[in-house]
Amino acid sequence: MSRTTRRARGTARRLTTHVFLIAFGLLMIYPLLWMVSSSFKPNEYIFSQPGLWPVEFTLDNYVDGWTGLNGNFATFFLNSFVVAGLSIVGNLFACSLAAYAFARLRFRFKPMWFAIMLATIMLPAHVVLIPQYILFSNLGWVNTFLPLVIPKFLATDAFFIFLLVQFIRGLPRELDDAAKIDGNGFFGIFWRVILPLTTPALATTAIFTFIWTWNDFLTPLIYLTDPDSYTVPLALRAFQDAESESAWGSLFAMSTLSLIPIFGFFLVAQKYLVRGVATTGLK
């Protein structure tokens, strides 16, 4: 077989692979494109015109959706930003401290506590829903943001603790010894040495916390009863009505807007996400 023939076959194989991957990618992203396209169609054309390009273009869905639920949809975005922001702060603060203790400090029954922490990752969240609700109800926290935020400050997300432990264990212990010689205690080593070096893992924690909290539907559904305190996923459900006509256009329009913060946050911090995942071995 001549070199020209082999080169032609290699080019054809790569071309076929790229065409297949592009076609598969378009198939996977089609529902998202259909939702964005439907947000610009009048309600009566959403399901009668399956094509992506709107025959009749309108922005009424965005206007009606933004002002249709008890005033302004900005309230629900603000609620989601408050919950997601406090959750990020809580996870970064509590999980980094817990991870530093497991990775660097010595204390009694440390292997047992670490095993218990890992076991909580495998525990289905639905198992503790009722005990948690009873606890928060007795504390008078129902219909507030406290049940959504306070657990984050208590290092309840074991996945992030494990991620940070893996990262801190990869840092040289000589850095700790050097900091001790300079007069730093345990907290000084954590604050001045460990924390700055764990930026990629902390960024990964922040990104996943934001995405999971922003998209969380079940927890706000359980604890938030006042419509003024709804987060975005709960507000989107209000556009659907099982007995009368659902506002599909407004639902798709606000769903499209709700994706913008996630994409923006991911685009800004994606390089830290890749670095954090690579250096902690979570591939």
PDB file of N, CA, C and O in Angstrom, residues 232-281:
ATOM      1  N   VAL A 232     -35.439  29.876  41.748  1.00  0.00           N
ATOM      2  CA  VAL A 232     -35.808  29.808  40.331  1.00  0.00           C
ATOM      3  C   VAL A 232     -36.470  28.476  39.953  1.00  0.00           C
ATOM      4  O   VAL A 232     -37.504  28.488  39.272  1.00  0.00           O
ATOM      5  N   PRO A 233     -35.933  27.300  40.352  1.00  0.00           N
ATOM      6  CA  PRO A 233     -36.613  26.046  39.965  1.00  0.00           C
ATOM      7  C   PRO A 233     -38.048  25.976  40.469  1.00  0.00           C
ATOM      8  O   PRO A 233     -38.933  25.487  39.750  1.00  0.00           O
ATOM      9  N   LEU A 234     -38.322  26.454  41.692  1.00  0.00           N
ATOM     10  CA  LEU A 234     -39.695  26.439  42.198  1.00  0.00           C
ATOM     11  C   LEU A 234     -40.573  27.403  41.410  1.00  0.00           C
ATOM     12  O   LEU A 234     -41.739  27.099  41.119  1.00  0.00           O
ATOM     13  N   ALA A 235     -40.032  28.565  41.056  1.00  0.00           N
ATOM     14  CA  ALA A 235     -40.814  29.541  40.294  1.00  0.00           C
ATOM     15  C   ALA A 235     -41.157  28.998  38.910  1.00  0.00           C
ATOM     16  O   ALA A 235     -42.251  29.242  38.396  1.00  0.00           O
ATOM     17  N   LEU A 236     -40.229  28.262  38.290  1.00  0.00           N
ATOM     18  CA  LEU A 236     -40.506  27.706  36.965  1.00  0.00           C
ATOM     19  C   LEU A 236     -41.668  26.718  37.019  1.00  0.00           C
ATOM     20  O   LEU A 236     -42.454  26.619  36.080  1.00  0.00           O
ATOM     21  N   ARG A 237     -41.780  25.989  38.122  1.00  0.00           N
ATOM     22  CA  ARG A 237     -42.884  25.036  38.236  1.00  0.00           C
ATOM     23  C   ARG A 237     -44.229  25.747  38.244  1.00  0.00           C
ATOM     24  O   ARG A 237     -45.250  25.180  37.841  1.00  0.00           O
ATOM     25  N   ALA A 238     -44.253  27.001  38.697  1.00  0.00           N
ATOM     26  CA  ALA A 238     -45.514  27.733  38.786  1.00  0.00           C
ATOM     27  C   ALA A 238     -46.106  28.030  37.417  1.00  0.00           C
ATOM     28  O   ALA A 238     -47.300  28.347  37.316  1.00  0.00           O
ATOM     29  N   PHE A 239     -45.302  27.938  36.342  1.00  0.00           N
ATOM     30  CA  PHE A 239     -45.845  28.170  34.998  1.00  0.00           C
ATOM     31  C   PHE A 239     -46.647  26.978  34.495  1.00  0.00           C
ATOM     32  O   PHE A 239     -47.332  27.086  33.488  1.00  0.00           O
ATOM     33  N   GLN A 240     -46.507  25.825  35.177  1.00  0.00           N
ATOM     34  CA  GLN A 240     -47.234  24.636  34.760  1.00  0.00           C
ATOM     35  C   GLN A 240     -48.480  24.480  35.614  1.00  0.00           C
ATOM     36  O   GLN A 240     -48.423  24.580  36.841  1.00  0.00           O
ATOM     37  N   ASP A 241     -49.583  24.237  34.951  1.00  0.00           N
ATOM     38  CA  ASP A 241     -50.856  24.066  35.645  1.00  0.00           C
ATOM     39  C   ASP A 241     -51.479  22.766  35.175  1.00  0.00           C
ATOM     40  O   ASP A 241     -51.704  22.565  33.972  1.00  0.00           O
ATOM     41  N   ALA A 242     -51.758  21.854  36.096  1.00  0.00           N
ATOM     42  CA  ALA A 242     -52.292  20.544  35.723  1.00  0.00           C
ATOM     43  C   ALA A 242     -53.753  20.617  35.321  1.00  0.00           C
ATOM     44  O   ALA A 242     -54.256  19.725  34.629  1.00  0.00           O
ATOM     45  N   GLU A 243     -54.474  21.672  35.725  1.00  0.00           N
ATOM     46  CA  GLU A 243     -55.913  21.726  35.461  1.00  0.00           C
ATOM     47  C   GLU A 243     -56.268  22.696  34.335  1.00  0.00           C
ATOM     48  O   GLU A 243     -57.226  22.476  33.604  1.00  0.00           O
ATOM     49  N   SER A 244     -55.509  23.777  34.210  1.00  0.00           N
ATOM     50  CA  SER A 244     -55.814  24.719  33.133  1.00  0.00           C
ATOM     51  C   SER A 244     -54.618  24.800  32.184  1.00  0.00           C
ATOM     52  O   SER A 244     -53.736  23.950  32.216  1.00  0.00           O
ATOM     53  N   GLU A 245     -54.588  25.801  31.325  1.00  0.00           N
ATOM     54  CA  GLU A 245     -53.551  25.883  30.305  1.00  0.00           C
ATOM     55  C   GLU A 245     -52.220  26.336  30.913  1.00  0.00           C
ATOM     56  O   GLU A 245     -52.167  27.310  31.659  1.00  0.00           O
ATOM     57  N   SER A 246     -51.145  25.621  30.588  1.00  0.00           N
ATOM     58  CA  SER A 246     -49.816  25.979  31.079  1.00  0.00           C
ATOM     59  C   SER A 246     -49.205  27.041  30.176  1.00  0.00           C
ATOM     60  O   SER A 246     -49.407  27.041  28.968  1.00  0.00           O
ATOM     61  N   ALA A 247     -48.417  27.935  30.778  1.00  0.00           N
ATOM     62  CA  ALA A 247     -47.740  28.994  30.015  1.00  0.00           C
ATOM     63  C   ALA A 247     -46.397  28.464  29.536  1.00  0.00           C
ATOM     64  O   ALA A 247     -45.345  28.780  30.104  1.00  0.00           O
ATOM     65  N   TRP A 248     -46.437  27.641  28.472  1.00  0.00           N
ATOM     66  CA  TRP A 248     -45.208  26.990  28.008  1.00  0.00           C
ATOM     67  C   TRP A 248     -44.188  28.007  27.511  1.00  0.00           C
ATOM     68  O   TRP A 248     -42.991  27.860  27.745  1.00  0.00           O
ATOM     69  N   GLY A 249     -44.654  29.013  26.775  1.00  0.00           N
ATOM     70  CA  GLY A 249     -43.713  30.006  26.247  1.00  0.00           C
ATOM     71  C   GLY A 249     -42.969  30.733  27.351  1.00  0.00           C
ATOM     72  O   GLY A 249     -41.740  30.881  27.293  1.00  0.00           O
ATOM     73  N   SER A 250     -43.685  31.179  28.367  1.00  0.00           N
ATOM     74  CA  SER A 250     -43.041  31.860  29.497  1.00  0.00           C
ATOM     75  C   SER A 250     -42.117  30.908  30.247  1.00  0.00           C
ATOM     76  O   SER A 250     -41.033  31.306  30.706  1.00  0.00           O
ATOM     77  N   LEU A 251     -42.547  29.641  30.384  1.00  0.00           N
ATOM     78  CA  LEU A 251     -41.712  28.642  31.064  1.00  0.00           C
ATOM     79  C   LEU A 251     -40.383  28.452  30.323  1.00  0.00           C
ATOM     80  O   LEU A 251     -39.313  28.459  30.950  1.00  0.00           O
ATOM     81  N   PHE A 252     -40.448  28.310  28.996  1.00  0.00           N
ATOM     82  CA  PHE A 252     -39.212  28.114  28.225  1.00  0.00           C
ATOM     83  C   PHE A 252     -38.356  29.376  28.249  1.00  0.00           C
ATOM     84  O   PHE A 252     -37.119  29.292  28.277  1.00  0.00           O
ATOM     85  N   ALA A 253     -38.990  30.545  28.216  1.00  0.00           N
ATOM     86  CA  ALA A 253     -38.225  31.798  28.239  1.00  0.00           C
ATOM     87  C   ALA A 253     -37.464  31.954  29.560  1.00  0.00           C
ATOM     88  O   ALA A 253     -36.258  32.260  29.568  1.00  0.00           O
ATOM     89  N   MET A 254     -38.132  31.727  30.676  1.00  0.00           N
ATOM     90  CA  MET A 254     -37.458  31.864  31.969  1.00  0.00           C
ATOM     91  C   MET A 254     -36.462  30.729  32.202  1.00  0.00           C
ATOM     92  O   MET A 254     -35.436  30.918  32.863  1.00  0.00           O
ATOM     93  N   SER A 255     -36.753  29.535  31.645  1.00  0.00           N
ATOM     94  CA  SER A 255     -35.777  28.439  31.744  1.00  0.00           C
ATOM     95  C   SER A 255     -34.497  28.789  31.000  1.00  0.00           C
ATOM     96  O   SER A 255     -33.381  28.483  31.457  1.00  0.00           O
ATOM     97  N   THR A 256     -34.648  29.438  29.838  1.00  0.00           N
ATOM     98  CA  THR A 256     -33.474  29.877  29.074  1.00  0.00           C
ATOM     99  C   THR A 256     -32.662  30.894  29.870  1.00  0.00           C
ATOM    100  O   THR A 256     -31.426  30.804  29.941  1.00  0.00           O
ATOM    101  N   LEU A 257     -33.341  31.848  30.488  1.00  0.00           N
ATOM    102  CA  LEU A 257     -32.626  32.845  31.292  1.00  0.00           C
ATOM    103  C   LEU A 257     -31.940  32.208  32.502  1.00  0.00           C
ATOM    104  O   LEU A 257     -30.859  32.641  32.918  1.00  0.00           O
ATOM    105  N   SER A 258     -32.584  31.171  33.068  1.00  0.00           N
ATOM    106  CA  SER A 258     -32.001  30.533  34.261  1.00  0.00           C
ATOM    107  C   SER A 258     -30.704  29.796  33.954  1.00  0.00           C
ATOM    108  O   SER A 258     -29.934  29.483  34.870  1.00  0.00           O
ATOM    109  N   LEU A 259     -30.468  29.485  32.677  1.00  0.00           N
ATOM    110  CA  LEU A 259     -29.220  28.797  32.306  1.00  0.00           C
ATOM    111  C   LEU A 259     -28.042  29.749  32.193  1.00  0.00           C
ATOM    112  O   LEU A 259     -26.885  29.330  32.253  1.00  0.00           O
ATOM    113  N   ILE A 260     -28.316  31.042  31.998  1.00  0.00           N
ATOM    114  CA  ILE A 260     -27.239  32.010  31.763  1.00  0.00           C
ATOM    115  C   ILE A 260     -26.253  32.078  32.937  1.00  0.00           C
ATOM    116  O   ILE A 260     -25.027  32.046  32.722  1.00  0.00           O
ATOM    117  N   PRO A 261     -26.718  32.179  34.212  1.00  0.00           N
ATOM    118  CA  PRO A 261     -25.734  32.208  35.310  1.00  0.00           C
ATOM    119  C   PRO A 261     -24.854  30.966  35.379  1.00  0.00           C
ATOM    120  O   PRO A 261     -23.657  31.061  35.681  1.00  0.00           O
ATOM    121  N   ILE A 262     -25.421  29.795  35.075  1.00  0.00           N
ATOM    122  CA  ILE A 262     -24.631  28.560  35.133  1.00  0.00           C
ATOM    123  C   ILE A 262     -23.552  28.570  34.060  1.00  0.00           C
ATOM    124  O   ILE A 262     -22.379  28.281  34.322  1.00  0.00           O
ATOM    125  N   PHE A 263     -23.946  28.915  32.818  1.00  0.00           N
ATOM    126  CA  PHE A 263     -22.956  28.965  31.739  1.00  0.00           C
ATOM    127  C   PHE A 263     -21.902  30.032  32.027  1.00  0.00           C
ATOM    128  O   PHE A 263     -20.705  29.821  31.789  1.00  0.00           O
ATOM    129  N   GLY A 264     -22.327  31.188  32.510  1.00  0.00           N
ATOM    130  CA  GLY A 264     -21.378  32.256  32.815  1.00  0.00           C
ATOM    131  C   GLY A 264     -20.394  31.853  33.892  1.00  0.00           C
ATOM    132  O   GLY A 264     -19.179  32.062  33.754  1.00  0.00           O
ATOM    133  N   PHE A 265     -20.892  31.261  34.970  1.00  0.00           N
ATOM    134  CA  PHE A 265     -20.029  30.828  36.072  1.00  0.00           C
ATOM    135  C   PHE A 265     -19.053  29.763  35.601  1.00  0.00           C
ATOM    136  O   PHE A 265     -17.867  29.769  35.959  1.00  0.00           O
ATOM    137  N   PHE A 266     -19.556  28.838  34.762  1.00  0.00           N
ATOM    138  CA  PHE A 266     -18.701  27.757  34.270  1.00  0.00           C
ATOM    139  C   PHE A 266     -17.623  28.301  33.341  1.00  0.00           C
ATOM    140  O   PHE A 266     -16.454  27.893  33.429  1.00  0.00           O
ATOM    141  N   LEU A 267     -17.981  29.230  32.439  1.00  0.00           N
ATOM    142  CA  LEU A 267     -17.002  29.773  31.505  1.00  0.00           C
ATOM    143  C   LEU A 267     -15.897  30.530  32.233  1.00  0.00           C
ATOM    144  O   LEU A 267     -14.724  30.458  31.858  1.00  0.00           O
ATOM    145  N   VAL A 268     -16.268  31.273  33.288  1.00  0.00           N
ATOM    146  CA  VAL A 268     -15.277  32.049  34.019  1.00  0.00           C
ATOM    147  C   VAL A 268     -14.307  31.148  34.773  1.00  0.00           C
ATOM    148  O   VAL A 268     -13.099  31.414  34.832  1.00  0.00           O
ATOM    149  N   ALA A 269     -14.812  30.046  35.335  1.00  0.00           N
ATOM    150  CA  ALA A 269     -13.991  29.226  36.241  1.00  0.00           C
ATOM    151  C   ALA A 269     -13.622  27.874  35.659  1.00  0.00           C
ATOM    152  O   ALA A 269     -13.120  27.021  36.384  1.00  0.00           O
ATOM    153  N   GLN A 270     -13.825  27.649  34.343  1.00  0.00           N
ATOM    154  CA  GLN A 270     -13.605  26.315  33.799  1.00  0.00           C
ATOM    155  C   GLN A 270     -12.137  25.881  33.877  1.00  0.00           C
ATOM    156  O   GLN A 270     -11.846  24.696  34.082  1.00  0.00           O
ATOM    157  N   LYS A 271     -11.188  26.832  33.745  1.00  0.00           N
ATOM    158  CA  LYS A 271      -9.782  26.427  33.798  1.00  0.00           C
ATOM    159  C   LYS A 271      -9.412  25.915  35.189  1.00  0.00           C
ATOM    160  O   LYS A 271      -8.614  24.985  35.342  1.00  0.00           O
ATOM    161  N   TYR A 272     -10.008  26.509  36.235  1.00  0.00           N
ATOM    162  CA  TYR A 272      -9.772  26.009  37.594  1.00  0.00           C
ATOM    163  C   TYR A 272     -10.444  24.659  37.800  1.00  0.00           C
ATOM    164  O   TYR A 272      -9.933  23.802  38.520  1.00  0.00           O
ATOM    165  N   LEU A 273     -11.620  24.470  37.160  1.00  0.00           N
ATOM    166  CA  LEU A 273     -12.320  23.200  37.286  1.00  0.00           C
ATOM    167  C   LEU A 273     -11.484  22.070  36.702  1.00  0.00           C
ATOM    168  O   LEU A 273     -11.296  21.027  37.336  1.00  0.00           O
ATOM    169  N   VAL A 274     -10.957  22.266  35.495  1.00  0.00           N
ATOM    170  CA  VAL A 274     -10.149  21.231  34.851  1.00  0.00           C
ATOM    171  C   VAL A 274      -8.899  20.946  35.672  1.00  0.00           C
ATOM    172  O   VAL A 274      -8.530  19.793  35.904  1.00  0.00           O
ATOM    173  N   ARG A 275      -8.243  22.017  36.163  1.00  0.00           N
ATOM    174  CA  ARG A 275      -7.026  21.821  36.952  1.00  0.00           C
ATOM    175  C   ARG A 275      -7.325  21.102  38.262  1.00  0.00           C
ATOM    176  O   ARG A 275      -6.584  20.218  38.695  1.00  0.00           O
ATOM    177  N   GLY A 276      -8.438  21.449  38.896  1.00  0.00           N
ATOM    178  CA  GLY A 276      -8.796  20.823  40.162  1.00  0.00           C
ATOM    179  C   GLY A 276      -9.138  19.361  39.998  1.00  0.00           C
ATOM    180  O   GLY A 276      -8.704  18.512  40.788  1.00  0.00           O
ATOM    181  N   VAL A 277      -9.895  19.029  38.960  1.00  0.00           N
ATOM    182  CA  VAL A 277     -10.259  17.630  38.723  1.00  0.00           C
ATOM    183  C   VAL A 277      -9.028  16.810  38.379  1.00  0.00           C
ATOM    184  O   VAL A 277      -8.853  15.674  38.831  1.00  0.00           O
ATOM    185  N   ALA A 278      -8.123  17.399  37.572  1.00  0.00           N
ATOM    186  CA  ALA A 278      -6.929  16.660  37.158  1.00  0.00           C
ATOM    187  C   ALA A 278      -5.993  16.400  38.325  1.00  0.00           C
ATOM    188  O   ALA A 278      -5.458  15.307  38.485  1.00  0.00           O
ATOM    189  N   THR A 279      -5.800  17.404  39.190  1.00  0.00           N
ATOM    190  CA  THR A 279      -4.833  17.254  40.276  1.00  0.00           C
ATOM    191  C   THR A 279      -5.351  16.445  41.437  1.00  0.00           C
ATOM    192  O   THR A 279      -4.577  15.977  42.258  1.00  0.00           O
ATOM    193  N   THR A 280      -6.676  16.271  41.545  1.00  0.00           N
ATOM    194  CA  THR A 280      -7.208  15.433  42.624  1.00  0.00           C
ATOM    195  C   THR A 280      -7.481  14.016  42.166  1.00  0.00           C
ATOM    196  O   THR A 280      -7.875  13.174  42.962  1.00  0.00           O
ATOM    197  N   GLY A 281      -7.274  13.738  40.858  1.00  0.00           N
ATOM    198  CA  GLY A 281      -7.469  12.384  40.367  1.00  0.00           C
ATOM    199  C   GLY A 281      -8.907  12.012  40.144  1.00  0.00           C
ATOM    200  O   GLY A 281      -9.215  10.848  39.883  1.00  0.00           O
TER     201      GLY A 281
END
